[in-house]
XYZ file of C-alpha atoms in Angstrom:
651
model
C -53.316 -71.875 -43.151
C -55.255 -68.823 -44.353
C -53.465 -66.303 -46.617
C -51.946 -63.306 -44.832
C -51.758 -59.803 -46.367
C -48.004 -59.963 -46.859
C -47.358 -63.530 -48.003
C -48.190 -64.786 -51.492
C -49.759 -68.234 -51.666
C -50.485 -70.497 -54.573
C -53.448 -69.271 -56.547
C -55.771 -70.869 -59.052
C -54.720 -70.229 -62.633
C -57.424 -69.648 -65.208
C -56.818 -71.158 -68.623
C -56.268 -68.661 -71.423
C -59.247 -68.582 -73.798
C -57.452 -68.299 -77.148
C -55.717 -71.362 -78.571
C -54.294 -72.266 -81.928
C -54.789 -75.368 -84.083
C -52.265 -77.357 -82.075
C -53.898 -76.483 -78.762
C -51.402 -73.780 -77.810
C -52.235 -70.147 -77.223
C -50.609 -67.107 -78.773
C -47.796 -65.313 -76.927
C -50.136 -62.793 -75.348
C -52.260 -65.441 -73.694
C -49.742 -68.072 -72.671
C -50.493 -71.727 -73.286
C -53.874 -73.339 -72.691
C -52.184 -76.451 -71.390
C -49.539 -74.427 -69.555
C -46.006 -73.630 -70.615
C -43.112 -74.673 -68.413
C -40.658 -71.885 -67.611
C -38.661 -70.379 -64.772
C -40.199 -67.988 -62.318
C -38.032 -65.216 -63.751
C -39.421 -65.825 -67.223
C -42.931 -66.014 -65.770
C -42.402 -62.534 -64.292
C -41.410 -61.111 -67.671
C -44.320 -62.858 -69.392
C -46.732 -61.572 -66.731
C -45.625 -57.966 -67.251
C -46.109 -58.397 -70.988
C -49.591 -59.854 -70.501
C -50.484 -56.934 -68.233
C -49.639 -54.569 -71.084
C -46.594 -52.996 -69.448
C -44.686 -51.030 -72.072
C -41.772 -49.515 -70.122
C -39.836 -50.639 -67.045
C -37.196 -48.748 -65.060
C -34.505 -50.236 -62.876
C -30.982 -51.429 -62.099
C -29.784 -55.069 -61.969
C -28.027 -56.807 -59.108
C -27.176 -60.266 -57.822
C -30.481 -61.204 -56.188
C -32.563 -60.125 -59.188
C -30.183 -61.363 -61.899
C -32.358 -64.294 -63.036
C -35.071 -61.772 -63.965
C -32.635 -59.615 -65.896
C -31.304 -62.729 -67.607
C -34.844 -63.359 -68.849
C -34.977 -59.912 -70.513
C -33.821 -60.272 -74.112
C -34.409 -58.911 -77.591
C -37.799 -60.624 -77.721
C -39.077 -58.900 -74.572
C -42.078 -56.742 -75.400
C -41.420 -53.909 -72.981
C -38.652 -51.328 -73.068
C -36.185 -51.419 -70.205
C -34.674 -48.102 -69.069
C -31.412 -48.479 -67.162
C -31.150 -45.826 -64.458
C -28.080 -44.947 -62.384
C -29.629 -45.091 -58.903
C -32.542 -47.112 -57.564
C -34.240 -44.086 -56.025
C -34.148 -42.438 -59.444
C -35.669 -45.542 -61.041
C -38.603 -45.183 -58.667
C -39.028 -41.468 -59.369
C -38.841 -42.124 -63.120
C -41.661 -44.661 -62.745
C -43.626 -42.028 -60.809
C -43.180 -39.415 -63.519
C -44.253 -41.942 -66.129
C -47.345 -42.868 -64.126
C -48.487 -39.285 -63.482
C -48.025 -38.283 -67.125
C -50.004 -41.254 -68.456
C -52.301 -42.565 -65.731
C -50.673 -45.976 -66.277
C -48.933 -48.025 -63.588
C -45.225 -47.264 -63.294
C -43.039 -50.369 -62.987
C -39.471 -50.744 -61.753
C -37.200 -53.714 -60.984
C -34.259 -53.490 -58.563
C -32.142 -55.866 -56.544
C -32.148 -56.812 -52.852
C -30.535 -55.158 -49.847
C -29.220 -51.671 -50.665
C -30.922 -51.684 -54.055
C -34.278 -52.231 -52.405
C -33.632 -49.836 -49.508
C -32.559 -47.146 -51.987
C -35.951 -47.253 -53.670
C -37.917 -46.918 -50.426
C -37.801 -43.102 -50.730
C -39.567 -43.307 -54.090
C -42.079 -45.790 -52.664
C -42.865 -43.427 -49.796
C -43.151 -40.529 -52.241
C -45.600 -42.442 -54.432
C -47.595 -43.483 -51.373
C -48.007 -39.901 -50.170
C -49.065 -38.688 -53.619
C -51.254 -41.706 -54.523
C -49.228 -42.696 -57.581
C -49.835 -46.198 -59.017
C -46.591 -48.148 -59.085
C -45.410 -51.764 -58.913
C -41.932 -52.134 -57.432
C -40.287 -55.533 -57.911
C -37.323 -56.133 -55.611
C -34.954 -59.069 -55.530
C -34.576 -61.076 -52.332
C -32.156 -63.752 -51.167
C -33.156 -67.413 -51.402
C -35.779 -68.779 -49.038
C -33.241 -70.785 -47.039
C -31.160 -67.627 -46.452
C -33.972 -65.425 -45.166
C -33.345 -64.458 -41.568
C -29.639 -65.403 -41.614
C -28.314 -61.886 -42.342
C -27.142 -63.159 -45.702
C -25.255 -60.891 -48.065
C -27.536 -58.067 -49.246
C -30.493 -59.373 -47.290
C -33.018 -56.857 -45.977
C -36.596 -57.241 -44.774
C -38.146 -55.187 -47.543
C -41.704 -56.282 -46.836
C -41.300 -55.078 -43.267
C -39.472 -51.922 -44.274
C -42.043 -50.894 -46.876
C -45.168 -51.910 -44.983
C -45.765 -48.402 -43.533
C -45.092 -46.575 -46.824
C -46.747 -48.764 -49.450
C -50.290 -49.667 -50.334
C -49.503 -53.384 -50.190
C -46.484 -55.696 -50.054
C -45.880 -59.291 -51.133
C -43.117 -61.775 -50.381
C -42.996 -64.395 -53.150
C -41.299 -67.682 -52.286
C -42.742 -69.961 -54.975
C -42.508 -69.600 -58.757
C -46.116 -70.775 -59.115
C -47.331 -67.614 -57.373
C -45.633 -65.104 -59.657
C -48.321 -64.632 -62.381
C -51.134 -64.268 -59.846
C -49.185 -61.939 -57.570
C -48.244 -59.672 -60.487
C -51.898 -59.607 -61.542
C -52.998 -58.672 -58.039
C -50.230 -56.116 -57.545
C -51.059 -54.343 -60.796
C -54.768 -54.299 -59.938
C -54.241 -53.047 -56.379
C -51.841 -50.320 -57.483
C -54.288 -48.812 -59.954
C -57.671 -49.228 -58.266
C -59.276 -47.536 -55.307
C -56.847 -44.956 -54.013
C -53.803 -45.604 -56.246
C -50.453 -46.330 -54.657
C -47.244 -48.341 -54.753
C -47.289 -52.121 -54.367
C -44.077 -53.985 -53.523
C -43.347 -57.479 -54.813
C -40.319 -58.907 -52.997
C -39.183 -61.792 -55.171
C -36.936 -64.417 -53.639
C -34.217 -65.948 -55.744
C -35.859 -69.302 -55.010
C -39.012 -68.162 -56.798
C -37.017 -66.723 -59.705
C -35.034 -69.888 -60.404
C -37.827 -72.363 -59.702
C -39.980 -73.723 -62.488
C -43.688 -73.198 -63.012
C -46.404 -73.943 -65.527
C -47.435 -70.545 -66.864
C -51.034 -69.835 -67.812
C -52.888 -66.572 -68.391
C -55.093 -64.880 -67.337
C -54.902 -65.350 -63.599
C -57.623 -65.483 -60.976
C -56.991 -62.988 -58.186
C -57.456 -63.866 -54.526
C -58.353 -60.544 -52.888
C -60.888 -61.139 -50.115
C -61.894 -57.891 -48.489
C -60.481 -55.623 -51.188
C -63.527 -53.920 -52.663
C -62.942 -50.151 -53.084
C -66.105 -48.088 -53.006
C -66.457 -46.052 -56.189
C -70.136 -45.074 -56.193
C -71.625 -42.955 -53.431
C -74.906 -43.601 -51.648
C -77.781 -41.566 -53.067
C -78.803 -40.150 -49.688
C -75.536 -38.322 -49.059
C -75.641 -36.931 -52.599
C -79.100 -35.492 -51.931
C -77.802 -33.904 -48.725
C -74.809 -32.462 -50.553
C -77.041 -30.981 -53.253
C -79.172 -29.296 -50.573
C -76.051 -27.777 -48.998
C -75.056 -26.322 -52.351
C -78.530 -24.829 -52.660
C -78.215 -23.093 -49.274
C -74.703 -21.782 -49.837
C -73.819 -18.270 -50.960
C -70.030 -18.521 -50.527
C -69.112 -21.985 -51.879
C -65.569 -23.075 -52.791
C -64.412 -26.246 -54.553
C -61.175 -27.379 -52.859
C -59.633 -29.845 -55.324
C -56.734 -32.177 -54.566
C -54.542 -34.716 -56.296
C -57.177 -37.419 -55.912
C -59.280 -35.641 -58.536
C -56.320 -35.788 -60.923
C -55.810 -39.503 -60.254
C -59.514 -40.004 -60.955
C -59.186 -38.005 -64.195
C -62.055 -35.827 -63.004
C -60.963 -32.539 -64.602
C -63.978 -32.257 -66.880
C -66.326 -33.031 -63.991
C -64.717 -30.438 -61.703
C -65.092 -27.779 -64.383
C -68.698 -28.818 -65.030
C -69.502 -28.585 -61.310
C -67.879 -25.148 -61.088
C -69.862 -23.968 -64.111
C -73.090 -25.422 -62.743
C -72.802 -23.973 -59.257
C -70.752 -20.855 -59.973
C -68.313 -21.831 -57.223
C -64.662 -20.759 -57.459
C -62.038 -23.517 -57.652
C -58.884 -23.698 -55.534
C -56.337 -26.476 -55.833
C -53.602 -28.186 -53.912
C -50.088 -28.444 -55.390
C -50.662 -31.832 -57.142
C -53.956 -30.639 -58.635
C -52.564 -27.687 -60.588
C -54.024 -27.873 -64.079
C -57.117 -29.834 -63.045
C -59.035 -27.039 -64.786
C -57.313 -24.483 -67.035
C -55.684 -21.465 -65.436
C -57.412 -19.425 -68.130
C -60.787 -20.356 -66.603
C -61.947 -17.328 -64.577
C -63.255 -19.601 -61.838
C -59.744 -20.938 -61.131
C -58.196 -19.022 -58.217
C -55.014 -21.107 -58.188
C -53.312 -22.910 -55.334
C -54.212 -22.266 -51.707
C -52.278 -22.637 -48.486
C -48.720 -21.910 -47.388
C -47.621 -20.470 -50.742
C -50.998 -20.164 -52.407
C -52.593 -17.108 -53.922
C -54.275 -14.570 -51.691
C -57.516 -15.060 -53.616
C -57.518 -18.844 -53.129
C -56.569 -18.761 -49.452
C -58.912 -15.846 -48.722
C -61.857 -17.476 -50.485
C -61.502 -20.638 -48.421
C -61.212 -18.675 -45.163
C -64.422 -16.771 -45.952
C -66.405 -19.643 -47.460
C -69.658 -20.969 -46.026
C -69.364 -24.257 -47.953
C -66.090 -26.044 -48.622
C -66.287 -28.984 -51.021
C -63.123 -31.086 -50.720
C -62.673 -33.287 -53.798
C -59.831 -35.799 -53.552
C -58.041 -33.647 -50.980
C -56.834 -34.535 -47.495
C -56.669 -31.283 -45.476
C -52.895 -31.504 -45.073
C -51.018 -28.970 -42.963
C -49.499 -27.074 -45.919
C -53.045 -26.291 -47.049
C -54.807 -25.654 -43.760
C -52.209 -23.903 -41.615
C -53.612 -23.922 -38.102
C -56.372 -26.482 -38.528
C -58.565 -24.966 -35.818
C -58.834 -21.681 -37.736
C -59.114 -23.174 -41.217
C -62.333 -22.189 -43.046
C -63.937 -21.486 -39.666
C -67.473 -20.749 -40.920
C -67.701 -23.390 -43.634
C -69.836 -26.480 -43.772
C -67.744 -29.263 -45.318
C -68.524 -31.845 -47.975
C -65.620 -34.276 -48.278
C -65.434 -36.548 -51.344
C -62.674 -39.173 -51.309
C -62.238 -42.760 -52.425
C -60.222 -43.540 -49.282
C -62.529 -43.674 -46.237
C -59.506 -43.317 -43.965
C -59.006 -39.744 -45.186
C -62.524 -38.609 -44.364
C -62.607 -37.077 -40.903
C -58.881 -37.659 -40.344
C -58.092 -33.947 -40.030
C -61.412 -32.118 -40.459
C -64.710 -33.743 -39.603
C -67.061 -33.170 -42.558
C -70.726 -32.360 -42.375
C -71.344 -34.683 -45.318
C -68.838 -37.498 -45.897
C -68.942 -39.055 -49.355
C -66.838 -42.141 -50.057
C -66.345 -42.814 -53.730
C -64.395 -42.139 -56.883
C -64.298 -38.390 -57.535
C -65.257 -38.636 -61.195
C -68.171 -40.984 -60.494
C -69.399 -39.018 -57.494
C -69.426 -35.695 -59.342
C -71.265 -37.241 -62.284
C -73.941 -38.494 -59.887
C -74.058 -35.293 -57.826
C -74.624 -32.751 -60.592
C -78.103 -33.949 -61.670
C -79.256 -33.632 -58.069
C -77.951 -30.061 -57.914
C -79.736 -29.306 -61.187
C -82.999 -30.542 -59.672
C -82.468 -28.227 -56.691
C -81.904 -25.320 -59.067
C -85.026 -26.192 -61.035
C -87.135 -26.280 -57.880
C -85.691 -23.380 -55.896
C -83.665 -21.315 -58.355
C -79.899 -20.908 -58.568
C -78.253 -19.149 -55.591
C -77.059 -15.610 -56.353
C -73.258 -15.506 -55.938
C -72.738 -11.999 -57.264
C -71.630 -10.587 -53.904
C -69.353 -13.569 -53.317
C -67.590 -13.095 -56.637
C -67.175 -9.387 -55.933
C -65.263 -10.268 -52.734
C -63.187 -12.941 -54.435
C -62.548 -10.776 -57.478
C -61.214 -7.910 -55.376
C -58.739 -10.239 -53.668
C -57.572 -11.563 -57.030
C -57.239 -8.097 -58.574
C -55.567 -6.451 -55.589
C -53.111 -9.238 -54.783
C -51.680 -10.948 -57.862
C -48.478 -12.937 -57.464
C -45.707 -10.341 -57.172
C -42.000 -10.260 -56.478
C -39.121 -7.898 -55.776
C -36.365 -7.228 -58.287
C -32.844 -8.512 -57.448
C -30.429 -6.054 -55.917
C -27.266 -7.826 -57.102
C -27.795 -7.690 -60.865
C -28.764 -11.364 -61.172
C -31.967 -12.694 -62.661
C -35.222 -12.806 -60.718
C -36.104 -16.524 -60.606
C -39.796 -15.674 -60.824
C -39.179 -13.770 -64.054
C -37.347 -16.775 -65.501
C -40.301 -19.049 -64.721
C -42.698 -16.563 -66.314
C -40.633 -16.572 -69.515
C -40.525 -20.369 -69.558
C -44.309 -20.412 -69.449
C -44.679 -17.751 -72.145
C -42.178 -19.320 -74.558
C -43.520 -22.883 -74.432
C -46.712 -24.477 -75.793
C -49.746 -25.110 -73.625
C -49.316 -28.896 -73.785
C -45.823 -28.845 -72.263
C -45.311 -31.352 -69.451
C -43.806 -29.461 -66.523
C -41.776 -31.256 -63.869
C -40.111 -29.774 -60.803
C -37.731 -30.699 -58.061
C -38.465 -29.572 -54.508
C -37.760 -26.136 -53.093
C -38.433 -22.504 -53.929
C -38.353 -23.234 -57.658
C -41.186 -25.728 -57.157
C -43.424 -23.073 -55.627
C -42.577 -20.483 -58.291
C -43.341 -23.025 -61.002
C -46.702 -23.782 -59.425
C -47.514 -20.083 -59.023
C -46.301 -18.682 -62.333
C -46.660 -21.347 -65.020
C -49.969 -21.294 -66.860
C -51.387 -24.808 -66.677
C -54.117 -25.604 -69.149
C -54.738 -29.342 -68.725
C -54.378 -32.129 -66.168
C -51.420 -34.531 -66.037
C -49.024 -31.848 -67.302
C -47.666 -30.969 -63.851
C -45.464 -33.495 -62.049
C -43.980 -32.687 -58.653
C -43.332 -34.289 -55.283
C -46.081 -33.070 -52.980
C -46.627 -34.931 -49.734
C -43.074 -36.151 -49.141
C -41.305 -33.182 -50.732
C -38.411 -35.244 -52.103
C -35.424 -33.253 -53.300
C -33.901 -35.002 -56.302
C -37.331 -36.005 -57.610
C -37.223 -33.730 -60.638
C -34.638 -35.115 -63.085
C -35.638 -38.795 -62.961
C -39.342 -37.889 -62.991
C -38.720 -35.774 -66.090
C -37.025 -38.757 -67.741
C -40.067 -40.893 -66.963
C -42.364 -38.187 -68.338
C -40.295 -37.964 -71.515
C -40.494 -41.744 -72.018
C -44.258 -41.396 -71.523
C -44.470 -38.549 -74.051
C -42.654 -40.680 -76.603
C -44.796 -43.737 -75.917
C -48.268 -42.214 -75.603
C -48.073 -38.774 -77.252
C -45.679 -39.426 -80.168
C -43.154 -37.091 -78.482
C -45.459 -34.167 -79.254
C -45.512 -33.040 -75.627
C -42.183 -31.407 -74.744
C -40.901 -31.932 -71.199
C -39.372 -29.086 -69.195
C -37.858 -29.614 -65.763
C -37.710 -26.609 -63.448
C -35.117 -27.417 -60.809
C -32.864 -25.795 -58.256
C -29.148 -26.364 -57.926
C -29.578 -28.066 -54.546
C -32.364 -30.436 -55.577
C -30.763 -31.194 -58.940
C -27.476 -32.354 -57.445
C -29.197 -35.099 -55.464
C -29.860 -37.131 -58.639
C -27.727 -35.386 -61.282
C -26.174 -38.733 -62.252
C -29.389 -39.411 -64.175
C -28.135 -37.110 -66.925
C -26.437 -40.291 -68.147
C -29.816 -42.038 -68.326
C -31.399 -39.062 -70.074
C -28.646 -38.975 -72.706
C -28.378 -42.694 -73.361
C -32.150 -43.106 -73.619
C -32.375 -40.188 -76.043
C -34.861 -38.231 -73.942
C -34.864 -34.614 -75.195
C -35.771 -33.089 -71.835
C -35.092 -29.412 -71.208
C -33.746 -28.493 -67.784
C -34.202 -24.975 -66.400
C -31.746 -24.871 -63.519
C -32.387 -21.905 -61.221
C -28.963 -21.591 -59.622
C -28.930 -19.386 -56.541
C -26.029 -21.317 -54.968
C -28.011 -21.977 -51.778
C -30.652 -24.316 -50.417
C -33.236 -21.676 -51.209
C -36.283 -22.713 -49.211
C -34.219 -23.493 -46.117
C -32.489 -20.130 -46.493
C -35.883 -18.411 -46.772
C -36.931 -19.881 -43.443
C -33.597 -18.850 -41.945
C -34.214 -15.332 -43.259
C -37.714 -15.063 -41.853
C -37.579 -17.149 -38.676
C -33.945 -17.747 -37.667
C -32.453 -14.268 -37.573
C -30.672 -14.643 -40.927
C -28.370 -17.289 -39.483
C -27.489 -19.096 -42.701
C -26.244 -22.332 -41.223
C -25.288 -25.049 -43.759
C -27.266 -23.576 -46.664
C -24.566 -21.972 -48.822
C -23.634 -24.313 -51.669
C -21.045 -22.115 -53.375
C -19.096 -19.479 -51.437
C -17.251 -16.974 -53.579
C -15.127 -17.912 -56.567
C -13.404 -21.253 -55.903
C -9.966 -21.661 -57.450
C -10.189 -18.034 -58.538
C -12.583 -18.873 -61.389
C -15.249 -16.160 -61.564
C -18.909 -17.095 -62.093
C -18.175 -20.769 -62.678
C -19.177 -22.298 -59.372
C -19.026 -25.819 -58.042
C -20.061 -27.716 -59.970
C -19.822 -25.950 -63.296
C -23.238 -27.083 -64.504
C -22.512 -26.372 -68.154
C -19.427 -28.590 -68.063
C -21.356 -31.195 -66.072
C -24.045 -31.338 -68.747
C -21.444 -31.594 -71.491
C -19.625 -34.369 -69.617
C -22.815 -36.421 -69.831
C -23.256 -35.750 -73.562
C -25.941 -33.095 -73.036
C -26.030 -29.485 -74.219
C -25.140 -26.929 -71.543
C -26.139 -23.272 -71.699
C -25.822 -20.426 -69.173
C -27.698 -17.135 -68.798
C -26.840 -14.105 -66.667
C -29.095 -11.489 -68.288
C -32.688 -11.395 -69.461
C -31.593 -11.280 -73.091
C -29.371 -14.327 -72.596
C -32.180 -16.116 -70.769
C -34.705 -15.691 -73.582
C -32.101 -16.681 -76.168
C -31.204 -19.806 -74.142
C -34.854 -20.879 -73.774
C -35.444 -20.515 -77.494
C -32.209 -22.363 -78.269
C -33.182 -25.218 -75.928
C -36.535 -25.566 -77.666
C -34.749 -25.997 -80.998
C -32.702 -28.992 -79.786
C -34.602 -32.277 -79.831
C -31.936 -34.944 -80.175
C -30.486 -34.799 -76.666
C -31.112 -33.264 -73.235
C -30.428 -29.552 -72.750
C -29.524 -27.919 -69.440
C -29.887 -24.145 -69.117
C -28.330 -22.653 -65.998
C -29.957 -19.373 -64.969
C -28.006 -17.389 -62.385
C -30.695 -16.097 -60.042
C -30.971 -14.016 -56.883
C -30.334 -15.973 -53.702
C -32.434 -13.601 -51.562
C -35.615 -14.028 -53.610
C -38.562 -15.091 -51.458
C -41.549 -17.276 -52.244
C -44.561 -15.104 -51.490
C -47.374 -15.225 -50.424
C -46.542 -17.272 -47.338
C -48.268 -18.650 -44.270
C -45.788 -19.476 -41.522
C -45.860 -23.105 -40.403
C -48.579 -23.600 -37.808
C -50.012 -20.096 -38.247
C -53.570 -19.332 -39.275
C -54.250 -18.838 -42.955
C -55.782 -15.515 -41.904
C -52.197 -14.393 -41.207
C -50.975 -15.002 -44.754
C -48.290 -12.522 -45.833
C -48.556 -11.107 -49.338
C -45.160 -9.510 -48.828
C -43.278 -9.137 -45.526
C -45.462 -6.879 -43.377
C -48.516 -7.062 -45.657
C -51.427 -9.172 -44.363
C -54.376 -8.800 -46.768
C -56.821 -10.998 -44.880
C -56.457 -8.854 -41.758
C -57.681 -5.907 -43.784
C -60.234 -7.948 -45.659
C -61.630 -9.241 -42.389
C -62.009 -5.703 -41.107
C -59.713 -6.410 -38.176
C -57.017 -4.074 -36.915
C -53.706 -5.293 -38.262
C -50.584 -5.735 -36.226
C -48.428 -3.914 -38.743
C -50.150 -0.572 -38.823
C -50.565 0.990 -42.239
C -49.257 -2.104 -43.949
C -52.552 -3.815 -43.184
C -54.778 -0.989 -44.349
C -53.268 0.288 -47.568
C -53.579 -1.080 -51.060
C -51.099 -3.827 -51.863
C -49.611 -1.816 -54.707
C -48.561 0.859 -52.206
C -47.227 -1.458 -49.502
C -45.243 -4.171 -51.250
C -41.861 -2.615 -50.641
C -39.675 -2.937 -53.707
C -42.466 -4.502 -55.739
C -43.746 -2.279 -58.541
C -46.627 -2.618 -60.936
C -44.219 -3.626 -63.676
C -42.888 -6.472 -61.527
C -46.276 -8.102 -61.147
C -47.609 -10.892 -63.196
């Protein structure tokens, strides 16, 4: 029988090369003659041989043999989480912060189904992760045994690859393959469903292992012909834009993106996951584009004659109405995943390959074009782009109820923290404000749920990032989580993990007592019918300004420091105080305005040409020279038409 994609079969072990005087190998290489052990112990040994340093998870009956094999001699650190979904998100945060593979181990049935959300999240955002799930014994599969679930079948649509392991002999090879698959090509999560039969069976362990991966050969280097064609398109373009996505971050192509921008003079726009790919201080960086992107970034793409997509997938939050997206642009699409090229926008020049490698190979060809024909003059293009950036900076209205402006809070967080801070967010309005208003200066310092938009992502991901900072950066990179009260409550139990693991994360909780992004849509599109979005009505039990829950008391109940700020003075004092505490987590609750809006905004399904800078202000109508639908609002300067927004309220 030939191997199938989902079933692990016995592989051929390769004898470890290093042996001692008695013919045995050292611990890192196993035993040249093979060492007899259980499958569970073989799993632990395999993770050690792969260089895994930290593992997240929760034990349970079907995975107990593996946990029994973890002892004081185990070479990786195990982080006990409080929910399986959180274990997965923690592994994601760890992976994004380091570029390493995140690893987690959970049990069967509900433990495994709980982590599917994190698997789907990692799949959407191309995060390398190996998820090991327990499974009932082979003889019980298909009998609806206690805590049995078809995890291979359930995860097949939302993972890069899945294995079902029924034999202890397969464990070292499968772990080798899973680790390799997760971190090569387009990264993603790989599931290893480990039956109890395989865990308790015995095997002869050897290392390293020979992988059996017929047909898995990711293309990393592009064909020279398409690179020549791409270089010629650059030479003929006078309004180029580099549209950079999360794939460039996964490829660690930040230096190459900046070099290409410097070489060609093209402005850079990014997707949400790619914030920080080049420094915000670089004048060529226009920021994020799309639904809540900057006017300059969105406008530049709409007016471009050449759009160079680098590790990006033309998703709907970027493009708006796809038919009107960058209507006059020729498209070069660079991506390591051939399935992404042409999926949403058919490119003029498709380039399959690793972003870093492709850009390294492309730039010499562009230089030769410049040497032969001269460098295109982009002075007029930068005048257009510069006017959009100067006239329409990110702006916001001041609260009318005396509370803090959440945007102001985020600005202060950015100003009062070092440039190498790792920033993590949950999902919601606070996520967009963090992306818009924090100054990002380097890649891998922004961790957020992009494609799936998973509320509750923030706290466990911040824990994973903090473990990564301790492991790889000697704890010199502080970790700040920007979260909302709605998103935070979905995984707030992980405060226990944060405290017990000694992770000194700082949590900026923007508490507006509502599901903010849902409320914003209800404000703009549903006639202000605030159905099921209020999280705290009035003063419960007659206790003023405490709320449910009282986040300060919640933090203290978990052993963390809790602070609260109502005024700007209190906010700055609380941020500074949080930065002084490094022996435990700190939660700072900022009471913010519930009617604050994330602007700019493109309504779902609308054209990016219809982007609103503020309600009633459509800059690209004016910029396009078309008659606006809102009268004077489309013709005046933004500073005169932004309603309550004043020059002092702008960033």
